[in-house]
XYZ file of C-alpha atoms in Angstrom:
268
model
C 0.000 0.000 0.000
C 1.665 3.095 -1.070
C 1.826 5.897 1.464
C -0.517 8.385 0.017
C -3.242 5.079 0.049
C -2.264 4.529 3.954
C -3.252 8.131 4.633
C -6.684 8.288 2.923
C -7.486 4.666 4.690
C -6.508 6.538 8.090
C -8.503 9.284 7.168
C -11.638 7.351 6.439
C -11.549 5.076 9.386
C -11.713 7.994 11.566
C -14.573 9.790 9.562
C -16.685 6.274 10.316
C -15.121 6.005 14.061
C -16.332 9.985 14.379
C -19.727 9.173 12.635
C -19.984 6.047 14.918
C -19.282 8.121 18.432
C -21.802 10.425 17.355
C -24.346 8.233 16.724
C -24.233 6.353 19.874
C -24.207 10.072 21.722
C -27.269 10.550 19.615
C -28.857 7.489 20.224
C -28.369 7.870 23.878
C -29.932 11.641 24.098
C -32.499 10.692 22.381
C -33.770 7.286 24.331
C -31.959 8.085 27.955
C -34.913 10.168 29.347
C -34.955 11.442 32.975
C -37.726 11.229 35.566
C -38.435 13.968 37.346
C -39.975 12.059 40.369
C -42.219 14.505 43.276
C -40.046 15.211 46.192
C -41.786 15.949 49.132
C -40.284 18.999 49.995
C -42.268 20.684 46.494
C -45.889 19.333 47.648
C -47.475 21.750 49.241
C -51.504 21.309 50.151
C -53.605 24.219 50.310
C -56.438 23.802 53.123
C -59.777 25.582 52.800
C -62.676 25.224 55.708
C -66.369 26.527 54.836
C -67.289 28.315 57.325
C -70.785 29.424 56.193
C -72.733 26.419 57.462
C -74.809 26.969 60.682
C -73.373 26.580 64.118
C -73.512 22.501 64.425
C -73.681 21.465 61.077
C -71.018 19.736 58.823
C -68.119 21.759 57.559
C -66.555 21.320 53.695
C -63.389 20.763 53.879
C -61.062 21.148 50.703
C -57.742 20.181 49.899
C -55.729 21.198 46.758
C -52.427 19.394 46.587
C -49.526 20.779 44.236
C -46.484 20.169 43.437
C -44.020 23.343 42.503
C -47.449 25.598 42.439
C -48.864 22.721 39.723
C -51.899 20.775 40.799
C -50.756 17.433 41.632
C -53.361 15.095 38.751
C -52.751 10.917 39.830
C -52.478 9.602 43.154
C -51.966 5.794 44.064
C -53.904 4.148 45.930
C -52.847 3.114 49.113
C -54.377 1.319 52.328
C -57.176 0.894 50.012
C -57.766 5.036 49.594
C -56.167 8.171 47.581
C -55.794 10.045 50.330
C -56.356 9.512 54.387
C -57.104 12.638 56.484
C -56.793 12.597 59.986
C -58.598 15.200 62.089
C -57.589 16.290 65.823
C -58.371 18.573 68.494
C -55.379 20.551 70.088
C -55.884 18.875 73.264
C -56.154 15.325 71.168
C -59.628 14.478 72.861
C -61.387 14.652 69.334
C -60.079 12.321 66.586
C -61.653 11.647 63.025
C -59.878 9.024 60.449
C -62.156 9.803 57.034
C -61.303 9.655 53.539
C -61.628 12.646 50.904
C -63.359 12.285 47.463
C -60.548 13.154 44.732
C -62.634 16.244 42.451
C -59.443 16.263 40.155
C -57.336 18.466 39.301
C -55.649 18.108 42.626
C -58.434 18.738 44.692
C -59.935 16.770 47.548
C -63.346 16.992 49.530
C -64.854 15.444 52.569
C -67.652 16.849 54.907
C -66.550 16.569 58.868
C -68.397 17.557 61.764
C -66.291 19.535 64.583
C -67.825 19.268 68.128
C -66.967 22.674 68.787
C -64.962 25.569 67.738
C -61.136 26.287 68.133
C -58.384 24.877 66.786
C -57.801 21.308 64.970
C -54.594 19.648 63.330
C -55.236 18.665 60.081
C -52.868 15.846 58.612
C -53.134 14.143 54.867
C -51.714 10.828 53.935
C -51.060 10.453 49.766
C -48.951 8.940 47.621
C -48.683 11.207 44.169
C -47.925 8.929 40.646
C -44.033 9.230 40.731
C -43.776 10.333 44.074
C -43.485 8.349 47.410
C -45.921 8.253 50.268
C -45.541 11.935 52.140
C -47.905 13.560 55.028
C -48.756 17.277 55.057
C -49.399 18.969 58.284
C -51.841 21.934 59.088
C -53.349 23.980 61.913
C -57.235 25.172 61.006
C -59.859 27.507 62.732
C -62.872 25.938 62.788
C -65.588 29.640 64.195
C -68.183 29.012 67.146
C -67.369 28.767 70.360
C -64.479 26.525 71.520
C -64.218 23.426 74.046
C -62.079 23.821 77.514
C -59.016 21.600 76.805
C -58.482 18.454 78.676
C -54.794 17.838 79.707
C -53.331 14.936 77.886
C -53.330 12.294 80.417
C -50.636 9.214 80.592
C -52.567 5.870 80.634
C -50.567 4.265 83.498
C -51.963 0.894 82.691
C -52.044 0.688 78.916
C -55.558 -1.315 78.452
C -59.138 0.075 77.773
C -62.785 -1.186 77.125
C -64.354 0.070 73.988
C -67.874 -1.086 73.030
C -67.490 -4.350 74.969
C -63.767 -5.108 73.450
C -60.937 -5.666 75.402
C -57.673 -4.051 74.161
C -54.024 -4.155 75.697
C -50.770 -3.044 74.350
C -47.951 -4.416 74.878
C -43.939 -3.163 74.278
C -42.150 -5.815 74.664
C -39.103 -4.782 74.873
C -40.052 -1.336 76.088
C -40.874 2.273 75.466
C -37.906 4.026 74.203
C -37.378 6.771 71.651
C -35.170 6.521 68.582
C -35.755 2.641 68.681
C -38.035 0.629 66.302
C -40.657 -0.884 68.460
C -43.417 -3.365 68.292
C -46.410 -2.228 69.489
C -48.439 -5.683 70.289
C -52.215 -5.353 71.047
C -54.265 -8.062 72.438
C -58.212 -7.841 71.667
C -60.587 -9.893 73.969
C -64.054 -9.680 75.201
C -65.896 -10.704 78.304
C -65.006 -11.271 82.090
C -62.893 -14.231 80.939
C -60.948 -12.288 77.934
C -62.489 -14.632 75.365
C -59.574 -14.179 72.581
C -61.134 -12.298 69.665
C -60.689 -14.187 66.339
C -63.090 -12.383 63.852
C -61.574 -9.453 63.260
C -62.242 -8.068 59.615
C -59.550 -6.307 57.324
C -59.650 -2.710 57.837
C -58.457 -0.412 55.039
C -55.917 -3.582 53.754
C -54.597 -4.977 57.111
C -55.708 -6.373 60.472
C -55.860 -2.488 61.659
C -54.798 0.982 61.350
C -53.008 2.862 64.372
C -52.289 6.474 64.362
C -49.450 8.507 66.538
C -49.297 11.787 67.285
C -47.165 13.620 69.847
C -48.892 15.868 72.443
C -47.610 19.302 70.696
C -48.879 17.728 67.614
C -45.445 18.506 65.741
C -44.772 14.639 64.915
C -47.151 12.218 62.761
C -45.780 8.935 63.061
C -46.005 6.551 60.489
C -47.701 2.780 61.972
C -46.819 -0.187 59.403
C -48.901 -2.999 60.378
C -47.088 -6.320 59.672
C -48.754 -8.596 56.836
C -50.537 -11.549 56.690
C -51.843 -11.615 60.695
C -54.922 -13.512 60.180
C -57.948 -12.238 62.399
C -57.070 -11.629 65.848
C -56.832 -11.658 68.660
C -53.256 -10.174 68.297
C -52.550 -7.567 66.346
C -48.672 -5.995 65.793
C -47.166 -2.864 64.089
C -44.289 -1.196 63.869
C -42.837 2.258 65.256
C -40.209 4.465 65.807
C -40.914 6.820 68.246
C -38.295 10.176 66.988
C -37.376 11.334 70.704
C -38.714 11.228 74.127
C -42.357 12.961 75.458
C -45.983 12.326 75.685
C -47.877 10.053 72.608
C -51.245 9.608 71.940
C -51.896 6.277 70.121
C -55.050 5.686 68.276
C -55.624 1.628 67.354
C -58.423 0.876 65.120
C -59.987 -2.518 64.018
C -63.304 -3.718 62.542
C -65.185 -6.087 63.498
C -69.369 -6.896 62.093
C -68.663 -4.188 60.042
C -67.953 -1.825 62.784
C -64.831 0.564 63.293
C -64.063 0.937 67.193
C -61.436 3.110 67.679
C -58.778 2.338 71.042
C -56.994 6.072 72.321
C -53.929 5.470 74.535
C -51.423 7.190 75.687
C -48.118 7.048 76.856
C -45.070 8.556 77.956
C -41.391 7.654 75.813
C -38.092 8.053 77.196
């Protein structure tokens, strides 16, 4: 191969090496395509109460939840619901676990009746398409005249009596913050704790327990473990972020009933 030959073959098998890089840059512009997933940080929820209904009747309440100042448009479904709101008093004597109807367009609805006026935490559950499972937080004003707060009271002996059921909870290895803990409750019935074995699947497990500290600053997520069967013991999962005063909600249903089980207690 003469030299001037050598030099044009060099010269073309770097054009097609060239043409070859380029394509493969192309290619991978073109098909490589990011997903921008929702942080939680960027959802905000707007909260709006109707206050024109008549002292003792119902109150609208609508959420709009957005993401960047964009209405958020597909939610997942989780625990069998789009979206899980949990109302409470500021003293925690009144709590309501109800479930929104999604309007679209980011927008949720749900009629709740207050039992008085004053202040109540408001706290959402969701899961937004590309986004994980976040809780927003707010403080609303419902008008009328408001109850005299109760002091949150320590349950010394963690075991109450709701609609004829038996409940106990259990720690097994003990209270302690900053720890993941099993909470363990026990549901009987009778003089003789007859073990309870018919308890029905509420909202996709054997129950649903919410936390909430006695500032009502910290939601605590409550995973109940899979695949318990129906009773009489039911166990979830905690950790409790630092030391103070808890109020635990337990729920279960049973003949079609929800009875809901308020304890609380004190972390260290």
């Amino acid at each position: 191969m003469s030299k001037k030959s050598l030099i044009l073959f060099l010269c073309f098998s770097a054009v097609l090496l060239l043409t070859a890089c380029n394509s493969d840059s192309s290619w991978d512009e073109e098909n490589v395509v990011e997903s921008k997933r929702i942080m939680t940080d960027d959802v905000k929820v707007e909260w709006e109460l109707d206050e024109r209904q008549a002292p003792g009747d119902d109150h609208l309440i609508r959420m709009t939840v957005a993401n960047n100042g964009n209405p958020i448009e597909e939610f997942e479904v989780t625990h069998e619901k789009l979206l899980h709101l949990i109302v409470v008093s500021k003293d925690l004597s009144y709590f309501n676990h109800i479930h929104p109807e999604y309007k679209g367009n980011g927008v949720f609805e749900v009629e709740n009746h207050f039992p008085a006026g004053g202040e109540y935490r408001m706290i959402a559950d969701f899961k937004p398409k590309d986004g994980d499972s976040m809780s927003k937080m707010e403080w609303v004003t419902v008008e009328g005249e408001a109850a005299q707060l109760s002091p949150v009271s320590v349950d010394h002996r963690l075991e109450k009596i709701i609609e004829g059921i038996n409940v106990s909870l259990t720690v097994k290895s003990g209270l302690e913050a900053g720890k993941e803990l099993t909470l363990e409750f026990r549901l009987t019935e009778g003089d003789l704790k007859d073990p309870i074995t018919d308890l029905e699947p509420y909202l996709g497990s054997i129950g649903h327990v919410v936390v909430l500290s006695e500032d009502s600053e910290r939601y605590l997520h409550v995973h109940a473990l899979e695949n318990q069967g129906s009773g009489p013991v039911a166990l979830f999962e905690t950790t409790f972020p630092q030391p103070g005063v808890y109020k635990i909600w337990a729920q279960f249903q049973r003949n079609g009933n929800i009875v809901t089980v308020p304890l609380v207690v004190d972390v260290p």
